[in-house]
XYZ file of C-alpha atoms in Angstrom:
706
model
C -0.011 0.006 -0.013
C 1.136 3.542 -0.706
C 1.180 6.369 1.821
C -2.326 7.351 2.898
C -3.921 10.172 0.955
C -6.751 12.368 2.178
C -9.995 10.772 0.978
C -11.307 14.144 -0.194
C -8.228 14.501 -2.376
C -8.827 10.992 -3.728
C -12.414 11.771 -4.620
C -11.575 15.100 -6.177
C -8.883 13.429 -8.283
C -11.193 10.602 -9.298
C -13.827 13.106 -10.331
C -11.342 15.151 -12.352
C -10.072 12.041 -14.160
C -13.617 11.013 -14.943
C -14.296 14.469 -16.405
C -11.164 14.157 -18.528
C -12.244 10.865 -20.136
C -15.872 12.013 -20.434
C -14.754 15.051 -22.426
C -12.623 12.837 -24.651
C -15.657 10.573 -25.191
C -17.825 13.522 -26.177
C -15.148 14.635 -28.664
C -15.210 11.137 -30.253
C -19.001 11.166 -30.509
C -19.091 14.642 -32.054
C -16.245 14.016 -34.473
C -16.969 10.475 -35.681
C -19.382 9.996 -38.540
C -20.759 6.439 -38.738
C -24.036 5.809 -36.924
C -22.706 2.928 -34.820
C -20.191 5.345 -33.247
C -21.910 8.741 -33.384
C -25.425 7.458 -32.623
C -25.026 3.954 -31.166
C -22.046 5.141 -29.101
C -19.920 2.024 -29.507
C -16.711 3.660 -28.300
C -14.632 4.243 -25.186
C -11.997 6.592 -23.839
C -9.578 5.752 -21.004
C -6.823 7.174 -18.830
C -4.069 4.711 -17.929
C -0.913 4.910 -15.929
C 2.580 4.827 -17.452
C 2.624 0.968 -17.437
C -0.986 0.571 -18.639
C -2.760 0.616 -15.270
C -6.422 1.622 -15.755
C -7.283 4.830 -13.900
C -10.612 5.944 -15.433
C -12.932 4.890 -18.194
C -15.304 6.885 -20.326
C -17.921 5.876 -22.900
C -20.540 3.219 -22.538
C -18.677 -0.069 -23.210
C -16.837 -1.126 -20.079
C -15.698 -4.322 -21.808
C -13.439 -2.178 -24.001
C -11.479 -0.944 -20.995
C -9.643 -4.226 -20.584
C -8.604 -3.958 -24.249
C -7.054 -0.570 -23.514
C -4.846 -2.149 -20.844
C -3.711 -4.813 -23.332
C -2.968 -2.144 -25.967
C -0.646 -0.176 -23.692
C 1.273 -3.276 -22.565
C 1.952 -4.239 -26.176
C 2.732 -0.689 -27.295
C 5.336 -0.398 -24.547
C 6.793 -3.777 -25.488
C 7.308 -2.581 -29.083
C 8.024 1.108 -28.738
C 9.092 1.959 -25.155
C 12.575 3.185 -26.201
C 11.275 5.472 -28.962
C 8.230 7.106 -27.378
C 7.940 10.864 -27.887
C 5.368 13.531 -27.130
C 2.814 13.741 -29.938
C 3.033 10.035 -30.824
C -0.278 8.352 -31.606
C -0.480 4.569 -32.053
C -3.146 2.407 -33.632
C -3.813 -1.357 -33.298
C -6.643 -3.753 -33.993
C -5.334 -7.331 -33.861
C -6.231 -9.073 -30.584
C -3.502 -11.591 -31.285
C -0.808 -8.891 -31.184
C -1.835 -5.971 -29.026
C -5.271 -4.944 -30.263
C -8.533 -4.775 -28.381
C -11.590 -6.984 -28.189
C -11.847 -7.853 -31.899
C -10.408 -6.490 -35.161
C -13.312 -4.070 -35.728
C -12.660 -2.397 -32.373
C -9.750 -0.249 -33.524
C -7.656 1.050 -30.645
C -5.839 4.393 -30.522
C -3.421 5.420 -27.773
C -1.291 8.451 -27.020
C 1.447 8.793 -24.387
C 1.257 11.773 -22.035
C 4.509 13.394 -20.932
C 5.470 16.024 -18.355
C 8.859 17.154 -19.626
C 10.742 13.958 -20.420
C 8.696 11.899 -17.972
C 6.001 9.501 -19.196
C 3.115 10.048 -16.764
C 0.338 8.128 -18.438
C -1.656 7.237 -21.538
C -4.916 8.104 -23.174
C -6.494 5.215 -25.084
C -9.665 5.287 -27.185
C -11.531 2.619 -29.105
C -14.498 2.440 -31.454
C -16.192 -0.154 -33.572
C -15.371 0.696 -37.169
C -17.876 -0.334 -39.820
C -15.313 -2.289 -41.854
C -11.680 -3.263 -41.500
C -11.354 -5.431 -44.606
C -11.425 -9.200 -45.004
C -13.691 -11.448 -47.001
C -17.032 -10.066 -45.747
C -18.351 -6.526 -45.390
C -18.166 -5.536 -41.715
C -15.292 -8.020 -41.200
C -17.509 -10.631 -39.516
C -17.020 -13.575 -41.857
C -18.821 -16.765 -40.759
C -16.996 -18.653 -43.500
C -13.515 -17.551 -42.391
C -11.294 -20.300 -41.001
C -8.233 -18.146 -40.279
C -7.646 -14.666 -38.905
C -5.883 -13.747 -42.124
C -9.225 -13.881 -43.952
C -11.108 -11.653 -41.544
C -9.503 -8.218 -41.635
C -6.421 -6.170 -42.238
C -4.483 -6.813 -39.021
C -2.012 -4.466 -37.411
C -0.168 -4.441 -34.062
C 0.552 -1.108 -32.380
C 1.988 1.156 -35.121
C 2.295 4.901 -35.330
C -0.430 7.024 -36.893
C 1.450 10.170 -35.778
C 5.132 10.432 -34.891
C 5.973 13.365 -32.629
C 2.824 15.119 -33.882
C 3.499 14.485 -37.602
C 0.990 12.347 -39.466
C 2.373 9.043 -40.734
C 0.665 8.986 -44.092
C 2.086 5.585 -45.004
C 0.232 3.962 -42.093
C -2.999 5.720 -42.987
C -2.713 4.647 -46.595
C -1.997 1.034 -45.726
C -5.103 0.814 -43.497
C -7.464 2.763 -45.726
C -6.447 0.834 -48.857
C -7.629 -2.379 -47.187
C -11.123 -1.277 -46.064
C -14.329 -0.953 -48.021
C -15.416 2.469 -46.781
C -12.132 4.396 -46.503
C -13.639 7.867 -46.136
C -16.003 6.793 -43.369
C -13.309 4.758 -41.617
C -10.844 7.666 -41.833
C -13.335 10.071 -40.250
C -14.051 7.648 -37.375
C -10.280 7.128 -36.871
C -9.796 10.874 -36.744
C -12.608 11.058 -34.222
C -10.629 8.699 -32.004
C -7.487 10.761 -32.486
C -9.448 13.884 -31.543
C -10.775 12.231 -28.390
C -7.267 11.230 -27.359
C -5.995 14.735 -28.026
C -8.743 16.367 -25.930
C -8.195 14.006 -23.015
C -4.397 14.293 -23.210
C -4.593 18.075 -23.035
C -7.013 17.953 -20.108
C -4.914 15.345 -18.268
C -1.761 17.432 -18.708
C -3.602 20.371 -17.158
C -4.660 18.272 -14.176
C -1.122 17.023 -13.567
C 0.351 20.514 -13.907
C -1.818 21.772 -11.087
C -0.580 19.197 -8.570
C 2.791 18.085 -9.903
C 3.748 14.762 -11.458
C 4.929 13.195 -8.210
C 1.816 14.112 -6.259
C -0.411 12.982 -9.133
C 1.330 9.577 -9.273
C 1.070 9.164 -5.529
C -2.641 10.036 -5.525
C -3.689 7.719 -8.357
C -1.638 4.902 -6.830
C -3.548 5.480 -3.569
C -6.875 5.485 -5.426
C -6.109 2.080 -6.963
C -4.760 0.675 -3.709
C -7.832 1.841 -1.774
C -10.227 0.320 -4.327
C -8.269 -2.910 -4.153
C -8.348 -2.982 -0.343
C -12.115 -2.401 -0.189
C -12.849 -5.045 -2.786
C -10.570 -7.562 -1.047
C -12.364 -6.937 2.226
C -15.689 -7.693 0.545
C -14.418 -10.821 -1.125
C -13.077 -12.017 2.216
C -16.639 -11.997 3.568
C -17.811 -14.398 0.847
C -18.104 -18.053 1.860
C -14.799 -19.763 1.013
C -15.190 -22.710 -1.275
C -15.560 -23.700 -4.898
C -18.434 -22.882 -7.192
C -18.727 -24.136 -10.718
C -20.969 -23.492 -13.690
C -20.876 -24.835 -17.243
C -22.101 -22.940 -20.288
C -22.068 -23.624 -23.998
C -21.130 -21.604 -27.024
C -22.859 -22.578 -30.242
C -22.014 -22.852 -33.904
C -24.751 -24.584 -35.875
C -24.952 -28.131 -34.547
C -21.631 -27.788 -32.670
C -21.588 -27.096 -28.907
C -18.433 -25.895 -27.175
C -18.503 -26.585 -23.465
C -17.269 -23.716 -21.312
C -16.635 -24.908 -17.724
C -15.806 -22.330 -15.075
C -14.750 -23.018 -11.502
C -14.577 -20.147 -9.049
C -12.432 -20.601 -5.957
C -13.079 -18.171 -3.177
C -10.087 -18.278 -0.850
C -9.571 -15.388 1.477
C -9.643 -12.073 -0.332
C -9.262 -13.325 -3.916
C -11.547 -14.647 -6.653
C -9.930 -17.214 -8.952
C -11.839 -18.169 -12.084
C -10.525 -21.271 -13.815
C -11.651 -22.114 -17.367
C -9.598 -25.307 -17.584
C -11.402 -27.899 -19.673
C -12.328 -25.421 -22.412
C -11.955 -26.982 -25.863
C -9.105 -26.230 -28.172
C -9.332 -23.259 -30.525
C -11.596 -23.791 -33.508
C -11.833 -22.653 -37.125
C -14.774 -20.306 -36.408
C -14.584 -16.645 -35.369
C -15.783 -17.347 -31.810
C -12.234 -17.846 -30.415
C -11.277 -15.435 -27.651
C -8.180 -14.257 -25.784
C -7.287 -14.453 -22.105
C -7.127 -10.665 -21.692
C -10.621 -10.307 -23.173
C -12.159 -12.936 -20.916
C -10.419 -11.401 -17.897
C -11.518 -7.843 -18.710
C -15.165 -8.860 -19.161
C -15.246 -11.051 -16.043
C -13.812 -8.205 -13.985
C -16.346 -5.731 -15.368
C -19.364 -7.887 -14.465
C -17.962 -9.093 -11.124
C -17.340 -5.475 -10.190
C -20.975 -4.644 -10.997
C -22.071 -7.301 -8.489
C -19.670 -6.487 -5.648
C -18.242 -3.003 -6.074
C -20.309 -0.572 -8.093
C -19.510 2.109 -5.589
C -15.737 1.793 -6.201
C -13.804 3.582 -8.944
C -13.421 1.265 -11.943
C -9.647 1.363 -11.865
C -6.641 -0.963 -11.709
C -7.348 -1.812 -8.085
C -10.510 -3.638 -9.129
C -8.531 -5.960 -11.392
C -5.960 -7.075 -8.817
C -8.044 -9.388 -6.551
C -9.662 -11.159 -9.554
C -7.619 -13.831 -11.324
C -8.663 -15.747 -14.416
C -6.973 -18.817 -15.825
C -7.523 -19.422 -19.548
C -5.447 -22.302 -20.919
C -3.349 -21.244 -23.974
C -4.339 -22.717 -27.300
C -7.981 -23.143 -26.292
C -11.096 -21.366 -27.361
C -10.659 -18.992 -24.388
C -7.051 -18.060 -25.227
C -6.385 -18.737 -28.892
C -3.359 -18.012 -31.055
C -2.929 -17.397 -34.804
C -4.276 -18.593 -37.166
C -7.449 -18.779 -35.091
C -10.211 -16.500 -36.486
C -11.207 -13.959 -33.864
C -13.794 -11.514 -35.272
C -16.164 -12.219 -32.365
C -13.499 -12.647 -29.696
C -15.538 -10.537 -27.260
C -18.927 -12.090 -28.026
C -19.821 -15.766 -28.318
C -17.232 -17.416 -26.071
C -16.124 -14.433 -23.994
C -19.655 -13.321 -23.095
C -20.673 -16.883 -22.261
C -17.573 -17.141 -20.055
C -18.620 -13.948 -18.377
C -22.129 -15.335 -17.880
C -20.939 -18.506 -16.160
C -18.394 -16.581 -14.117
C -21.006 -14.193 -12.733
C -23.308 -17.123 -12.019
C -20.476 -18.594 -9.948
C -20.281 -15.329 -8.008
C -24.023 -15.520 -7.455
C -23.622 -19.081 -6.106
C -21.031 -17.778 -3.681
C -23.286 -14.926 -2.585
C -26.164 -17.348 -2.094
C -23.956 -19.513 0.132
C -22.853 -16.533 2.265
C -24.718 -15.702 5.425
C -23.140 -12.259 5.866
C -26.001 -9.846 5.006
C -23.745 -6.782 4.936
C -22.470 -7.735 1.462
C -24.198 -6.340 -1.627
C -27.116 -8.630 -2.357
C -27.556 -7.866 -6.015
C -29.052 -11.245 -6.930
C -29.744 -11.524 -10.639
C -29.053 -13.772 -13.538
C -26.193 -13.156 -15.939
C -26.134 -10.284 -18.395
C -28.395 -10.575 -21.418
C -25.378 -9.613 -23.542
C -24.843 -13.325 -24.106
C -28.034 -13.290 -26.228
C -27.278 -10.590 -28.849
C -28.805 -10.741 -32.335
C -25.901 -9.172 -34.269
C -26.003 -9.033 -38.055
C -24.716 -6.894 -40.912
C -25.931 -5.990 -44.397
C -24.101 -4.587 -47.422
C -25.117 -3.376 -50.831
C -23.941 -1.445 -53.869
C -24.799 2.228 -54.081
C -25.948 3.648 -57.461
C -22.420 4.814 -58.194
C -21.070 1.301 -57.612
C -19.522 1.741 -54.155
C -20.088 -0.645 -51.276
C -22.083 0.538 -48.229
C -23.710 -1.235 -45.299
C -24.479 -1.305 -41.622
C -24.415 -3.087 -38.309
C -27.403 -2.036 -36.170
C -27.072 -1.084 -32.520
C -30.623 -2.434 -32.074
C -29.318 -5.995 -32.442
C -27.274 -5.375 -29.255
C -30.435 -4.808 -27.185
C -31.440 -8.041 -25.407
C -33.550 -8.215 -22.281
C -31.832 -8.476 -18.910
C -32.284 -11.306 -16.440
C -34.678 -10.854 -13.581
C -33.360 -10.386 -10.052
C -34.502 -10.714 -6.470
C -37.202 -8.092 -6.060
C -36.944 -6.733 -9.606
C -38.204 -7.705 -13.025
C -35.607 -7.527 -15.764
C -35.233 -4.542 -18.046
C -36.546 -4.468 -21.594
C -34.080 -3.671 -24.389
C -31.270 -3.440 -21.824
C -28.725 -6.175 -21.194
C -28.032 -5.657 -17.492
C -30.373 -5.518 -14.521
C -27.325 -4.772 -12.371
C -25.099 -2.415 -14.297
C -23.770 1.094 -14.445
C -25.080 2.213 -17.822
C -26.582 1.068 -21.090
C -24.098 -0.712 -23.398
C -25.188 0.865 -26.674
C -27.853 3.393 -27.521
C -30.758 2.903 -29.881
C -30.485 4.872 -33.092
C -33.546 6.884 -34.163
C -35.459 5.157 -36.938
C -35.356 8.346 -38.995
C -31.561 8.387 -38.897
C -31.263 4.731 -39.915
C -33.677 5.183 -42.760
C -31.921 8.344 -43.903
C -28.528 6.611 -43.991
C -29.522 3.257 -45.475
C -32.013 1.812 -47.941
C -34.333 0.324 -45.325
C -37.915 0.826 -44.223
C -38.483 -0.079 -40.560
C -41.808 -1.811 -39.986
C -41.495 -2.642 -36.303
C -39.206 -2.018 -33.390
C -40.466 -3.106 -29.963
C -39.840 -5.299 -26.918
C -40.647 -8.897 -27.842
C -43.690 -10.370 -26.062
C -43.806 -13.908 -24.668
C -43.415 -16.010 -21.516
C -39.623 -16.209 -21.814
C -37.575 -15.678 -18.669
C -40.569 -16.502 -16.501
C -40.104 -16.146 -12.775
C -41.344 -14.642 -9.554
C -39.484 -11.724 -11.128
C -39.391 -12.221 -14.881
C -36.707 -11.231 -17.342
C -36.927 -8.256 -19.635
C -37.511 -8.569 -23.348
C -35.061 -8.160 -26.185
C -35.561 -6.052 -29.281
C -37.944 -7.405 -31.923
C -37.452 -5.590 -35.196
C -38.597 -5.947 -38.774
C -37.450 -3.970 -41.794
C -37.422 -4.347 -45.560
C -35.396 -2.968 -48.458
C -36.444 0.514 -49.533
C -36.119 0.581 -53.332
C -34.773 -2.154 -55.553
C -31.399 -2.804 -53.884
C -30.463 -6.398 -53.060
C -28.715 -6.748 -49.691
C -26.119 -9.346 -48.710
C -26.049 -10.182 -45.045
C -24.108 -12.054 -42.357
C -25.667 -13.308 -39.123
C -23.562 -13.552 -35.985
C -25.994 -13.943 -33.128
C -25.762 -15.949 -29.916
C -27.970 -18.175 -27.770
C -29.771 -19.677 -30.743
C -30.375 -23.105 -29.220
C -29.400 -22.923 -25.499
C -30.899 -19.870 -23.824
C -29.653 -18.207 -20.653
C -30.697 -20.040 -17.474
C -32.657 -18.512 -14.628
C -31.794 -18.135 -10.968
C -33.524 -19.562 -7.881
C -35.963 -21.586 -10.015
C -36.570 -18.897 -12.631
C -37.072 -20.247 -16.142
C -34.647 -19.770 -19.057
C -34.736 -16.695 -21.257
C -35.676 -16.220 -24.872
C -33.385 -17.503 -27.649
C -32.118 -15.302 -30.458
C -33.973 -15.646 -33.738
C -33.506 -14.478 -37.344
C -35.731 -14.862 -40.367
C -36.756 -13.529 -43.746
C -40.488 -13.211 -44.510
C -41.542 -13.436 -48.093
C -44.228 -11.199 -49.631
C -46.758 -14.025 -49.151
C -46.019 -14.128 -45.406
C -43.980 -17.320 -45.380
C -41.054 -17.146 -42.907
C -37.642 -18.699 -43.731
C -35.679 -19.178 -40.494
C -31.994 -18.219 -40.632
C -29.151 -19.749 -38.655
C -27.467 -17.546 -36.070
C -24.135 -17.881 -37.887
C -24.740 -17.523 -41.607
C -22.938 -15.830 -44.498
C -24.164 -14.744 -47.915
C -27.777 -14.205 -46.836
C -29.737 -12.404 -49.549
C -32.560 -9.908 -48.935
C -34.370 -8.544 -51.947
C -37.296 -6.199 -52.671
C -40.568 -7.316 -51.159
C -38.880 -9.397 -48.470
C -38.820 -8.459 -44.797
C -35.930 -9.244 -42.438
C -36.960 -9.996 -38.871
C -34.874 -10.537 -35.788
C -35.451 -10.984 -32.114
C -32.704 -10.525 -29.554
C -32.805 -13.033 -26.753
C -33.039 -12.390 -23.022
C -31.755 -13.435 -19.650
C -33.661 -15.798 -17.393
C -36.125 -15.214 -14.612
C -35.607 -15.168 -10.821
C -37.641 -17.412 -8.584
C -40.412 -19.908 -9.305
C -42.944 -18.418 -11.788
C -45.748 -19.862 -9.639
C -44.726 -17.422 -6.902
C -45.248 -14.317 -9.055
C -47.846 -11.887 -7.794
C -51.009 -12.523 -9.834
C -51.597 -8.802 -10.319
C -48.219 -8.501 -12.064
C -49.224 -11.330 -14.401
C -52.520 -9.626 -15.062
C -50.687 -6.438 -15.950
C -48.437 -8.295 -18.409
C -51.522 -9.721 -20.079
C -53.234 -6.305 -20.226
C -50.255 -4.676 -21.980
C -49.851 -7.549 -24.432
C -46.671 -9.114 -23.070
C -48.461 -12.376 -22.199
C -51.494 -14.139 -23.562
C -54.226 -15.587 -21.333
C -52.941 -19.059 -22.194
C -49.366 -18.183 -21.174
C -50.604 -16.633 -17.905
C -52.391 -19.904 -17.110
C -49.765 -22.411 -18.290
C -46.604 -20.627 -17.084
C -47.771 -18.646 -14.064
C -50.892 -20.535 -13.001
C -52.910 -17.315 -12.986
C -56.576 -17.648 -13.920
C -58.187 -14.518 -15.333
C -61.895 -13.885 -15.504
C -63.599 -11.877 -18.246
C -62.049 -8.432 -18.332
C -58.651 -9.796 -17.252
C -59.550 -9.844 -13.543
C -57.636 -12.298 -11.335
C -59.692 -15.117 -9.871
C -57.822 -15.702 -6.535
C -59.416 -19.026 -5.644
C -59.025 -20.496 -9.135
C -55.466 -19.226 -9.262
C -54.520 -20.874 -5.969
C -56.064 -24.128 -7.130
C -54.348 -23.943 -10.521
C -50.952 -23.335 -8.933
C -51.405 -26.279 -6.549
C -52.358 -28.395 -9.582
C -49.258 -27.321 -11.521
C -46.935 -28.054 -8.604
C -48.482 -31.465 -8.124
C -48.111 -32.147 -11.842
C -44.446 -31.259 -11.679
C -43.814 -33.809 -8.950
C -45.832 -36.454 -10.799
C -43.890 -35.942 -14.042
C -40.435 -35.585 -12.485
C -37.830 -38.294 -12.201
C -37.163 -39.439 -8.621
C -34.302 -37.952 -6.691
C -30.986 -39.738 -7.396
C -30.153 -39.960 -3.674
C -33.116 -39.211 -1.405
C -32.153 -38.555 2.192
C -33.045 -41.245 4.709
C -35.779 -39.743 6.901
C -33.991 -41.106 9.962
C -31.173 -38.579 9.485
C -31.380 -36.138 12.372
C -30.858 -32.433 12.187
C -28.811 -30.710 14.862
C -31.464 -28.573 16.529
C -28.765 -26.373 18.048
C -27.079 -25.532 14.738
C -27.614 -22.151 13.191
C -28.962 -21.988 9.670
C -26.286 -21.244 7.118
C -27.042 -20.145 3.589
C -26.423 -22.745 0.944
C -28.547 -21.750 -2.063
C -31.666 -19.726 -2.800
C -34.432 -21.454 -0.854
C -32.003 -23.953 0.693
C -30.185 -23.769 4.034
C -27.610 -25.880 5.806
C -28.510 -27.147 9.265
C -25.534 -28.927 10.679
C -24.611 -31.403 7.987
C -28.002 -31.498 6.244
C -29.333 -29.361 3.353
C -32.959 -28.389 3.957
C -35.597 -26.799 1.694
C -36.663 -23.597 3.459
C -40.315 -23.709 2.422
C -41.196 -27.308 3.280
C -38.406 -28.443 5.603
C -37.654 -31.328 3.234
C -34.218 -32.974 3.648
C -32.288 -32.661 0.401
C -28.772 -33.953 1.030
C -26.177 -34.802 3.653
C -22.774 -33.078 3.383
C -20.731 -33.143 1.251
C -23.174 -34.382 -1.429
C -24.657 -31.970 -3.976
C -27.751 -30.385 -2.410
C -29.865 -31.277 -5.494
C -29.316 -35.026 -4.943
C -32.524 -35.198 -2.937
C -34.595 -33.225 -5.480
C -36.989 -34.754 -8.002
C -35.881 -33.591 -11.442
C -38.282 -32.407 -14.129
C -36.895 -32.354 -17.666
C -38.818 -30.782 -20.513
C -37.530 -30.937 -24.082
C -37.744 -27.611 -25.907
C -37.239 -26.729 -29.566
C -35.295 -23.752 -30.895
C -36.452 -21.825 -33.975
C -33.995 -23.774 -36.123
C -35.315 -27.108 -34.862
C -32.562 -27.983 -32.385
C -33.736 -29.538 -29.157
C -32.540 -28.452 -25.699
C -33.508 -29.404 -22.148
C -35.169 -27.252 -19.506
C -34.279 -29.061 -16.269
C -35.799 -28.120 -12.933
C -34.769 -29.354 -9.471
C -37.871 -29.457 -7.259
C -38.650 -29.252 -3.566
C -39.753 -32.896 -3.008
C -42.653 -31.866 -0.796
C -44.066 -28.647 -2.295
C -42.997 -28.979 -5.914
C -41.487 -25.498 -5.881
C -38.755 -24.922 -8.483
C -35.474 -24.473 -6.553
C -33.180 -24.270 -9.590
C -33.809 -24.436 -13.342
C -31.117 -24.754 -15.994
C -31.029 -24.697 -19.803
C -28.672 -27.347 -21.142
C -28.172 -29.416 -24.288
C -30.012 -32.738 -24.366
C -28.447 -35.364 -22.088
C -25.957 -32.858 -20.624
C -25.138 -33.478 -16.934
C -25.966 -31.086 -14.109
C -24.426 -27.774 -14.983
C -23.508 -26.331 -11.588
C -21.945 -27.134 -8.235
C -22.041 -25.088 -5.037
C -19.453 -26.287 -2.527
C -18.824 -23.694 0.151
C -16.300 -24.851 2.693
C -18.861 -24.721 5.531
C -20.767 -27.420 3.606
C -17.945 -29.648 2.419
C -16.315 -29.593 5.860
C -19.543 -30.123 7.776
C -19.266 -32.337 10.820
C -19.577 -36.036 9.903
C -20.228 -37.185 13.448
C -23.553 -38.695 14.451
C -25.926 -36.021 15.698
C -28.219 -36.500 18.649
């Protein structure tokens, strides 16, 4: 730890740094041209220390901030001995110093006081095209990174303030929309310039030594507070398995969280080897995204700075899908695999929170971010003068969030627990003015997805057609097509992602979530639906009036209200309390009748230590001595150290995705009441996807109780 600094000084400094990056972010937004940057706001701006330590982040996409750290480390490795004031570097290759994927082009600029390097400004934005075999540089058919984009490690755009025209020419020659890409690049340069000037002014007012001491203390303090919170979590191991999809292929993503003292250690050992699809990720990307979401659960009140990264360790085995190497394609390095890794990691944190009795910790119970259910896609076409143009819509980045304890999920918003929206919607008028499209619908998708005591939000449902006689060529790169996001505490899985083209006669042709060369012509309508997170709590525990409201506004049908929530509505959509209570009892009884027996029911003769205090084990489950007990019914579920679900009847329901692939909705039931204690979405015949093994459970006394 550094020498203590007055907390008021720390907060004033933090606030000034945040203002510096916010002003840089505004400069990017006002200078860039393409809608995904200027309107969708897919950009970031960061202040980092001289060795790449994150000090402050601006812009909406926190996942980009880890990429900025990686950029500075690699820039220093290549150029440390030749750095000069006025240098500006650019990189885009995640394999060699870039950010989250090749389209997220990174810019950085060193900041000097005299001859002393005092920090860096780094900015990033999603550029509409960076070359490769497909417009937008997402190429589902690519099998190597060399096919995806023009790739460059950190190289100079400006040297000591002088533009390096050769670098500009090399990049712009290899992209499809050079004028648009150049303006967005210059927007990033402008943002770096503004923030560099502002940061220099801040440092001049306090002196370089005092500035360095203060930001070190800020990071150290954030680290200390986060470590203290982690130390209050129940020590133990918590595991969760997810799956990333590519057509009929499933890539298993196992994550084991070890909570030991004041550190979180996420281990992705067991991930498959890198593949010839663009879903491969990198260790720094997985780490950056895991830290961002873990911080939202445990430390939203702390500055998002280097101190937050230090207590969180991730292990991603090299050569695997979570830490690939060339020639692995990597255009979606931050999406399919990385976001699913983040989802299972945050679910592990939730398992640890649920097994922790300390009520002073943040209790932000919710399912994982809906960002693992994006409906990304791109379209390109020829303009009348023969040039290529196209788009990637921010709307496809708008899934529904998971539900959480006490809160329904958010519509068109990935995170229930989060600091800000990820990307903004773009006004329909702006989209239609830029591109040859006519928007027919843009709304939150209805349906009983993500059902729960507190349901999920809904993702964006949108339909548009070609305006004029252009023929569009598209690429789909969505996620969660066949295995949706699971719920929490018995909440049901969320909505899958869906794509389709509707012909003039109304017939719908379903598209795969990863598809290239899709054609959309005049008279046809493209439709997509972004997925959603899962629900929280048993749907049969939802307040009937909330279900009635969802029916009244068109989110649910009467049939869905009855079948999913057990709510009976009279004429005029009025709740029938007696019929509803009877229907819910009927549904719970039906669950138990249809479920498979528990794999290891507890012998009723097992005694519970009446003197033992209840310890948290899972939502709706407590540990009494060495026995896991269902809170509602008092049913005995397991004896330590067995998995607490071993005494639960298991209800498996086969579901079908829009492309015809089957998956399993598996629910672990209270053996007496039939309440859903945990529900998971898994491929058919997949084993149980989670383990909760806090040390107070695995080390429970094995002696005979009296």
